[in-house]
Amino acid sequence: MKAYVTYYRNNSDLVSFVDINQIENSSSLLIQIFTAHNNEETIRQILSELVALFPDAVIIGSTTDGEIANGESSRNGTVISFVQFENATLKYGVDISDDSLQRGERLASKLKTDNSKLFILFSEGLHTNGENFLKGISHAAPDVKVAGGLAGDYASFKKTLVFTKDFILANGAVGVSINSDNIRIFNDYNFNWQKIGKKLTVTKAEGNIVYEIDGRTAVDTYKHYLGEKVAHKIPSICIEFPLLIEENGTFTARSVIAASGDGSLTFCANIKEGSEVYFGYGNPEEILKHTYSIPSKLSSFAPEVIFVYSCMARLHFIGPMINQELKPLAEMAPMGGFFTYGEFFSNNSNKFLNQTMTVLALSENDTKTNEDIYIPNAHTDEWNSINALINLVNITTQELVEEKSCKEAYGKFEHLFEYSYNAIGVIQQGKFIDCNNKFLKLFGYKSKEEVYDIKILDIIDENFHDIFKSTLAEIDHQLKEHNAKEYIFELKASDMQGKNFWVEVMLTAVTINGNDVIYVSYKDIDQRKKIEKSLQEQRDILYYKAYHDDLTGLPNRKYFMEQLQQEIDNIKDSDKKIAVLFIDLDKLKMVNDTLGHDIGDVMIQTVAKRIEEVVDNRGVVARLGGDEFMVMLKELEQKQKISEIVKRILYAIQKPIELDMHTFYSSASIGISVYPDDTTDKTALLKYSDTAMYQAKENGGNDYAFYKTDMSKYVLEQIAMEEAFVNALRNNEFEIAYLPQYNMEKNIITGIEALVRWNHPQKGLLKPDEFLPYIEKLNLLYRLDKWMMNSAMKEFKKWKKLNIAPQTLSLNIRIAELANEQWERKVLRTMKRLSFDATWLELEISEREIMKHPLRVVELLKSMHSHGINIVIDDFGTGYSSLKQLKKLPITKMKIDKSFIVDLQNDDDALSMSNIIISLAKSLDVCIIAEGVESEEQVEILLANGCIYAQGYYLGKPMSADEMTKVLSSQNYLA
């Protein structure tokens, strides 16, 4: 990197300077122009001369309130800075948005690249809201440092300009990005303006426009404190008297850039309504003293170029001494810059500053030095009077405020004592010597005279006497040590009638006229205590509910897992074991399906108590939900002990349960995992015991099993099946095959049975027997039946519209579904939605299913039949039902099981059984249909014995909806 700074006087001198320093045209050459001339023709002339010499260079510039070149400040001149970068690329841009926030966002978006490290930005100085402008920059490029400032015009506040080689803007911003992975950047600033006078409050403001301060217009505020003669110079006088705002422990200045006829002032950045502000004034000695610290920091940085963007107020205020502030920097590297109407600075975030000198140093060289820099003495006698004046104003203001505050405070104290919201008593040597009105009211006394000489312990509940006495003794000791503090606690007090109530007491030791006394403040919190007690009771209830099962009162999973982890932590360094038992009741589902959920709940509660009795204080019993329990057995030494307790649990669960003249039985499958034998992780312990429980259930139930590693394979198979099922529904892998039912006399289709098939992506086409047991075990049958019922009814409706549909559509159901309260509503809702007539539907349930729970099934089937739905007994002859039971069922059709049909022509017993079933159906006045008809001979035998309806592969195989449509259409045509 090479840098050069010069004053521009004419083209000839410029060309000579360029030749002497051998400055070459390049796209990585950055030229900055700082000019006092806000005449566009003059600026255009300078730009044209520079572009002729350096057509590829990046040029940006600004009008100023003074120029800086190599340690010297000037006015009415033009300074040009040249920086030739070796490794960096440059990108420049402009934006003319009226909104400052938008202007910053758009300009930054134009400038930033993947490796942008620094933006140098200039924006016009009379309309830009500097704070919003930098917010916009941060939004678009939060990680890029910024430097630069607002353009000036020698405090005339009429016209400022910023420009590039292409544009000269009176309302806009220009900038350049320096993009490099190797550039080093140093930035710092010096402020040191001091607050003077009293604190003021901004009472009306919007954005960067302040309308009122302490109820006066902003202009009148300046007139009031600075005087009419000075204030008529607004806004230029505001350069020396900015407003100071404290933010995060540091003061920031805000300068005025315009005044309006309505008495408002426009500042260079936002001032919020309600902000507390002070007038600011510079202390030249302090300003220079801090400035001289910057070169010391820079000495090890070894800068190759320095830019200074300094507030115009410093030039106006310090005057000729400003060069003393600049020269130490100029000794370190070529230096250029200008005096601004507001400075841009980056540290952890972008800041808009006033009254500061910001310093930007750049280097592409890794070399650092520790050269000593000469720092002149900042003190000069001519500033003694200024320092004294500032001190005089501040101290006088402080004393006046304090004196006024003391008088006001005393009056307020007297008023607050008498009319305080809290009851206050004054005690000396344990007795009351004064009190306020609230004290009399709280304790039921009529006058202060009744309180005098009462001991403070007389109005305190005896249970709190000891703590109160010790507190008083502590206060007495601290008074002697002159180190008194406040004591606050809650206790019960007694009023004049002896009624106890809760109060919050605050004891404060004070000295009045040389006498040590204690102020005792009482706040009635009796109602609050009652509310707190009620809330605590509610919290206790909520806590209990959050950690316990509503039905059994047992701990829930959350509580169990916390206790398990706690127990693991307790024994991890010992040889003891923990057993986790996963208990699943074998028969709860059957009880719920047949006797109802109320009975099932009683069974759960009974089993819970029995498990608790066996476990006792040896561990924790919890209910996970449904028919699942968890047990943690603590501090065990051998597995044999676990088996003993588990056997006792199984025995307790097996005992008969008697309720409402019913006796029913339960059993359980128990899986066991052991810490630390199986795992040391609590979640894995639960998972492994669950896995072992499935093994116990596979063994036939009413059994237990310890976890073994090969058990996980079974669980994975279950998970895989469940996942495959969900995917099958999502991917439309299930299909419906339609099996025709024939009137064999007329050879026409009278009904259709819907059968589900699974077109498995790996295993091919699966029949119901190959997957339905797993689906039912996983409690997923409901979802499959819902899909099947909806699909089959829709297809049947299509046939109805084509006038080719047979009389009925048959769907198979299981008792588990029938017992589900939601299932009946699902069927009815589906029929209503599809306008499906109830008389078209047949629900088939096997005789074996019916005979498992005959009483429960009768009621359920009657409910379905009451809606007009036909009920069919499937696989009849396999379930051993009686005629008495059959008469109770609302059946419309019976199906002879195919096991009696397969050998009908060869087996006399089968023929005899079939005839019995046919006769039984006739006696019950229900239709009879044969299943599994495979030959012409079987058809003839059935017709000869009075069975005219049948289904089977001889008559028609299961087929797709499209195939069935063709068959039905053909039949309809022939008919």
Short mmCIF file of C-alpha atoms in Angstrom, two decimals, residues 665-959:
data_model
loop_
_atom_site.label_atom_id
_atom_site.label_comp_id
_atom_site.label_asym_id
_atom_site.label_seq_id
_atom_site.Cartn_x
_atom_site.Cartn_y
_atom_site.Cartn_z
CA TYR A 665 -59.46 -62.27 36.25
CA SER A 666 -56.35 -60.55 35.08
CA SER A 667 -52.81 -61.51 34.29
CA ALA A 668 -49.71 -59.64 33.17
CA SER A 669 -46.59 -59.90 31.06
CA ILE A 670 -43.52 -58.43 32.74
CA GLY A 671 -40.24 -57.42 31.10
CA ILE A 672 -37.16 -56.75 33.24
CA SER A 673 -33.96 -54.80 32.58
CA VAL A 674 -31.17 -54.44 35.14
CA TYR A 675 -28.78 -51.58 35.90
CA PRO A 676 -25.85 -51.71 35.30
CA ASP A 677 -25.85 -55.23 33.74
CA ASP A 678 -27.89 -54.27 30.66
CA THR A 679 -27.16 -50.52 30.42
CA THR A 680 -26.42 -47.45 32.53
CA ASP A 681 -28.78 -45.17 30.61
CA LYS A 682 -32.25 -44.61 32.07
CA THR A 683 -34.00 -44.37 28.68
CA ALA A 684 -32.36 -47.58 27.49
CA LEU A 685 -33.43 -49.34 30.71
CA LEU A 686 -37.05 -48.47 29.96
CA LYS A 687 -36.69 -49.52 26.33
CA TYR A 688 -35.07 -52.85 27.19
CA SER A 689 -37.68 -53.75 29.81
CA ASP A 690 -40.38 -52.98 27.20
CA THR A 691 -38.60 -55.29 24.77
CA ALA A 692 -38.43 -58.05 27.36
CA MET A 693 -42.15 -57.61 28.10
CA TYR A 694 -42.96 -58.47 24.47
CA GLN A 695 -40.99 -61.70 24.90
CA ALA A 696 -43.04 -62.54 28.01
CA LYS A 697 -46.22 -61.87 26.04
CA GLU A 698 -44.97 -64.08 23.18
CA ASN A 699 -44.52 -66.85 25.76
CA GLY A 700 -48.27 -66.80 26.29
CA GLY A 701 -48.60 -64.05 28.88
CA ASN A 702 -48.80 -64.34 32.66
CA ASP A 703 -45.04 -64.62 32.57
CA TYR A 704 -41.88 -62.57 32.95
CA ALA A 705 -38.64 -62.30 31.02
CA PHE A 706 -35.26 -60.69 31.62
CA TYR A 707 -33.87 -58.62 28.78
CA LYS A 708 -31.44 -60.29 26.39
CA THR A 709 -29.69 -58.55 23.54
CA ASP A 710 -31.31 -60.74 20.87
CA MET A 711 -34.77 -59.56 21.98
CA SER A 712 -34.24 -56.21 20.26
CA LYS A 713 -34.63 -57.95 16.91
CA TYR A 714 -38.27 -58.74 17.69
CA VAL A 715 -38.99 -55.16 18.69
CA LEU A 716 -37.33 -53.91 15.52
CA GLU A 717 -39.61 -56.19 13.52
CA GLN A 718 -42.64 -54.67 15.25
CA ILE A 719 -41.37 -51.16 14.55
CA ALA A 720 -40.62 -52.08 10.94
CA MET A 721 -44.14 -53.48 10.51
CA GLU A 722 -45.70 -50.34 11.97
CA GLU A 723 -43.56 -48.10 9.76
CA ALA A 724 -44.35 -50.24 6.70
CA PHE A 725 -48.08 -50.00 7.46
CA VAL A 726 -48.01 -46.20 7.75
CA ASN A 727 -46.05 -45.98 4.49
CA ALA A 728 -48.48 -48.38 2.83
CA LEU A 729 -51.43 -46.13 3.64
CA ARG A 730 -49.48 -43.09 2.45
CA ASN A 731 -48.31 -44.78 -0.78
CA ASN A 732 -51.65 -46.47 -1.64
CA GLU A 733 -50.18 -49.97 -1.34
CA PHE A 734 -53.44 -51.44 0.00
CA GLU A 735 -55.96 -52.74 -2.54
CA ILE A 736 -59.51 -54.03 -2.31
CA ALA A 737 -60.48 -57.28 -3.99
CA TYR A 738 -64.22 -57.77 -4.56
CA LEU A 739 -65.59 -61.34 -4.15
CA PRO A 740 -68.98 -61.87 -5.84
CA GLN A 741 -71.85 -63.65 -4.01
CA TYR A 742 -74.22 -65.54 -6.33
CA ASN A 743 -77.81 -66.68 -6.46
CA MET A 744 -76.94 -70.11 -7.88
CA GLU A 745 -80.46 -70.73 -9.19
CA LYS A 746 -80.48 -67.58 -11.33
CA ASN A 747 -76.68 -67.38 -11.79
CA ILE A 748 -76.65 -63.68 -10.92
CA ILE A 749 -74.55 -61.66 -8.45
CA THR A 750 -76.62 -60.59 -5.43
CA GLY A 751 -73.86 -59.29 -3.16
CA ILE A 752 -70.17 -58.41 -3.00
CA GLU A 753 -67.71 -59.00 -0.16
CA ALA A 754 -64.81 -56.51 0.09
CA LEU A 755 -61.45 -58.13 0.92
CA VAL A 756 -58.24 -56.21 1.62
CA ARG A 757 -54.89 -57.06 -0.01
CA TRP A 758 -51.46 -55.51 0.61
CA ASN A 759 -49.30 -54.97 -2.45
CA HIS A 760 -46.05 -54.97 -0.43
CA PRO A 761 -43.10 -53.38 -2.30
CA GLN A 762 -40.71 -56.20 -1.25
CA LYS A 763 -42.95 -59.18 -0.42
CA GLY A 764 -45.49 -58.84 -3.21
CA LEU A 765 -49.25 -59.33 -2.81
CA LEU A 766 -50.15 -60.31 0.79
CA LYS A 767 -53.50 -61.83 1.82
CA PRO A 768 -55.28 -60.67 5.01
CA ASP A 769 -54.10 -63.63 7.13
CA GLU A 770 -50.50 -62.64 6.43
CA PHE A 771 -50.68 -59.13 7.91
CA LEU A 772 -53.97 -58.44 9.73
CA PRO A 773 -52.89 -60.14 13.01
CA TYR A 774 -49.86 -57.84 13.18
CA ILE A 775 -51.92 -54.78 12.33
CA GLU A 776 -54.42 -55.67 15.04
CA LYS A 777 -51.66 -56.25 17.56
CA LEU A 778 -50.25 -52.80 16.83
CA ASN A 779 -53.71 -51.23 17.33
CA LEU A 780 -53.67 -49.95 13.75
CA LEU A 781 -56.69 -51.86 12.46
CA TYR A 782 -58.95 -48.87 12.99
CA ARG A 783 -57.01 -46.82 10.43
CA LEU A 784 -57.04 -49.62 7.85
CA ASP A 785 -60.78 -50.26 8.25
CA LYS A 786 -61.50 -46.56 7.95
CA TRP A 787 -59.68 -46.46 4.62
CA MET A 788 -61.27 -49.68 3.37
CA MET A 789 -64.84 -48.72 4.33
CA ASN A 790 -64.51 -45.33 2.64
CA SER A 791 -63.00 -46.81 -0.56
CA ALA A 792 -65.44 -49.75 -0.88
CA MET A 793 -68.53 -47.59 -0.28
CA LYS A 794 -67.38 -45.09 -2.89
CA GLU A 795 -66.93 -47.89 -5.45
CA PHE A 796 -70.34 -49.38 -4.61
CA LYS A 797 -71.96 -45.96 -5.09
CA LYS A 798 -70.39 -45.78 -8.57
CA TRP A 799 -72.04 -49.10 -9.45
CA LYS A 800 -75.33 -47.77 -8.10
CA LYS A 801 -75.10 -44.73 -10.35
CA LEU A 802 -74.39 -47.06 -13.31
CA ASN A 803 -77.43 -49.13 -12.24
CA ILE A 804 -75.35 -52.31 -12.10
CA ALA A 805 -74.86 -52.72 -8.34
CA PRO A 806 -76.01 -55.90 -6.56
CA GLN A 807 -78.11 -55.78 -3.41
CA THR A 808 -75.42 -55.55 -0.71
CA LEU A 809 -71.79 -54.72 0.09
CA SER A 810 -70.22 -56.86 2.86
CA LEU A 811 -67.45 -55.62 5.18
CA ASN A 812 -65.68 -57.76 7.81
CA ILE A 813 -65.37 -56.42 11.37
CA ARG A 814 -63.84 -57.58 14.64
CA ILE A 815 -65.18 -57.24 18.15
CA ALA A 816 -62.38 -54.83 19.06
CA GLU A 817 -63.62 -52.40 16.46
CA LEU A 818 -67.25 -52.92 17.29
CA ALA A 819 -66.54 -52.12 20.95
CA ASN A 820 -64.87 -48.85 20.02
CA GLU A 821 -67.38 -46.06 20.62
CA GLN A 822 -65.85 -44.10 17.74
CA TRP A 823 -66.33 -46.94 15.25
CA GLU A 824 -70.13 -46.83 15.08
CA ARG A 825 -70.05 -43.05 14.65
CA LYS A 826 -67.41 -43.48 11.93
CA VAL A 827 -69.63 -45.90 9.98
CA LEU A 828 -72.67 -43.64 10.25
CA ARG A 829 -70.74 -40.49 9.31
CA THR A 830 -69.24 -42.21 6.26
CA MET A 831 -72.65 -43.41 5.08
CA LYS A 832 -74.11 -39.94 5.55
CA ARG A 833 -71.23 -38.24 3.72
CA LEU A 834 -71.47 -40.66 0.77
CA SER A 835 -75.29 -40.87 0.81
CA PHE A 836 -74.91 -44.62 1.30
CA ASP A 837 -78.19 -46.36 2.19
CA ALA A 838 -77.89 -48.47 5.36
CA THR A 839 -79.79 -51.38 3.75
CA TRP A 840 -76.95 -51.73 1.19
CA LEU A 841 -74.41 -52.52 3.90
CA GLU A 842 -73.67 -55.88 5.53
CA LEU A 843 -71.30 -56.15 8.49
CA GLU A 844 -69.77 -59.63 8.88
CA ILE A 845 -68.51 -60.85 12.27
CA SER A 846 -67.24 -64.38 12.83
CA GLU A 847 -69.05 -66.77 15.13
CA ARG A 848 -65.83 -67.26 17.12
CA GLU A 849 -65.64 -63.50 17.81
CA ILE A 850 -69.28 -63.48 18.93
CA MET A 851 -68.89 -66.37 21.32
CA LYS A 852 -65.88 -64.76 23.05
CA HIS A 853 -68.13 -62.02 24.47
CA PRO A 854 -71.76 -62.94 23.68
CA LEU A 855 -73.48 -60.53 26.07
CA ARG A 856 -71.44 -57.54 25.00
CA VAL A 857 -71.76 -58.38 21.28
CA VAL A 858 -75.55 -58.62 21.35
CA GLU A 859 -75.88 -55.03 22.54
CA LEU A 860 -73.33 -53.74 20.08
CA LEU A 861 -74.88 -55.50 17.09
CA LYS A 862 -78.38 -54.40 18.06
CA SER A 863 -77.17 -50.81 18.06
CA MET A 864 -75.74 -51.16 14.53
CA HIS A 865 -78.87 -53.02 13.27
CA SER A 866 -81.13 -50.28 14.65
CA HIS A 867 -79.76 -47.98 11.90
CA GLY A 868 -80.90 -50.44 9.17
CA ILE A 869 -77.51 -52.14 8.71
CA ASN A 870 -77.57 -55.89 7.95
CA ILE A 871 -75.68 -58.20 10.33
CA VAL A 872 -74.07 -61.40 9.04
CA ILE A 873 -72.53 -64.28 11.07
CA ASP A 874 -69.37 -65.34 9.28
CA ASP A 875 -67.66 -68.78 9.51
CA PHE A 876 -70.77 -70.29 11.11
CA GLY A 877 -70.26 -73.73 12.62
CA THR A 878 -66.87 -73.01 14.18
CA GLY A 879 -67.88 -71.10 17.31
CA TYR A 880 -70.24 -73.42 19.18
CA SER A 881 -73.08 -70.96 19.60
CA SER A 882 -76.45 -72.10 20.91
CA LEU A 883 -79.89 -71.57 19.46
CA LYS A 884 -80.78 -69.48 22.50
CA GLN A 885 -77.88 -67.17 21.85
CA LEU A 886 -78.58 -66.98 18.12
CA LYS A 887 -82.16 -65.87 18.75
CA LYS A 888 -80.89 -62.84 20.63
CA LEU A 889 -78.71 -61.71 17.76
CA PRO A 890 -80.17 -59.25 15.18
CA ILE A 891 -78.80 -61.26 12.25
CA THR A 892 -80.06 -61.22 8.66
CA LYS A 893 -77.68 -63.76 7.14
CA MET A 894 -75.52 -66.75 8.13
CA LYS A 895 -72.48 -68.01 6.21
CA ILE A 896 -71.61 -71.73 6.31
CA ASP A 897 -67.86 -72.01 7.03
CA LYS A 898 -65.85 -73.30 4.07
CA SER A 899 -64.45 -76.15 6.21
CA PHE A 900 -67.88 -77.86 5.80
CA ILE A 901 -68.05 -77.19 2.06
CA VAL A 902 -64.58 -78.31 0.95
CA ASP A 903 -65.42 -82.09 1.31
CA LEU A 904 -69.16 -81.78 0.95
CA GLN A 905 -69.34 -84.43 -1.79
CA ASN A 906 -67.07 -86.91 0.02
CA ASP A 907 -67.78 -86.41 3.74
CA ASP A 908 -71.17 -87.41 5.13
CA ASP A 909 -70.48 -85.55 8.40
CA ALA A 910 -69.80 -82.36 6.51
CA LEU A 911 -72.98 -82.80 4.49
CA SER A 912 -74.95 -83.50 7.63
CA MET A 913 -73.53 -80.45 9.39
CA SER A 914 -74.27 -78.24 6.41
CA ASN A 915 -77.89 -79.43 6.32
CA ILE A 916 -78.25 -78.70 10.04
CA ILE A 917 -76.97 -75.15 9.53
CA ILE A 918 -79.33 -74.67 6.56
CA SER A 919 -82.28 -75.88 8.64
CA LEU A 920 -81.24 -73.65 11.56
CA ALA A 921 -81.11 -70.61 9.29
CA LYS A 922 -84.58 -71.34 7.97
CA SER A 923 -85.93 -71.71 11.51
CA LEU A 924 -84.44 -68.32 12.39
CA ASP A 925 -85.82 -66.87 9.14
CA VAL A 926 -82.42 -65.67 7.98
CA CYS A 927 -80.69 -66.06 4.65
CA ILE A 928 -78.01 -68.75 4.34
CA ILE A 929 -74.93 -68.53 2.12
CA ALA A 930 -72.15 -71.08 1.58
CA GLU A 931 -68.46 -70.10 1.56
CA GLY A 932 -65.64 -71.68 -0.45
CA VAL A 933 -67.60 -73.32 -3.27
CA GLU A 934 -65.00 -74.86 -5.61
CA SER A 935 -66.92 -77.23 -7.95
CA GLU A 936 -70.09 -77.83 -9.95
CA GLU A 937 -70.84 -80.88 -7.75
CA GLN A 938 -70.85 -78.70 -4.61
CA VAL A 939 -73.26 -76.29 -6.31
CA GLU A 940 -75.69 -79.10 -7.11
CA ILE A 941 -75.57 -80.54 -3.57
CA LEU A 942 -76.20 -77.13 -1.98
CA LEU A 943 -79.12 -76.38 -4.30
CA ALA A 944 -80.59 -79.79 -3.64
CA ASN A 945 -80.50 -79.11 0.12
CA GLY A 946 -82.10 -75.66 -0.06
CA CYS A 947 -79.04 -73.34 -0.06
CA ILE A 948 -79.28 -71.11 -3.14
CA TYR A 949 -76.65 -68.45 -2.23
CA ALA A 950 -72.91 -69.08 -2.33
CA GLN A 951 -69.46 -67.62 -2.96
CA GLY A 952 -66.21 -69.26 -4.00
CA TYR A 953 -63.60 -69.51 -6.73
CA TYR A 954 -65.82 -71.76 -8.90
CA LEU A 955 -68.45 -69.02 -9.07
CA GLY A 956 -66.10 -66.04 -9.16
CA LYS A 957 -62.64 -65.15 -7.87
CA PRO A 958 -61.81 -61.93 -5.96
CA MET A 959 -61.24 -59.21 -8.55
#
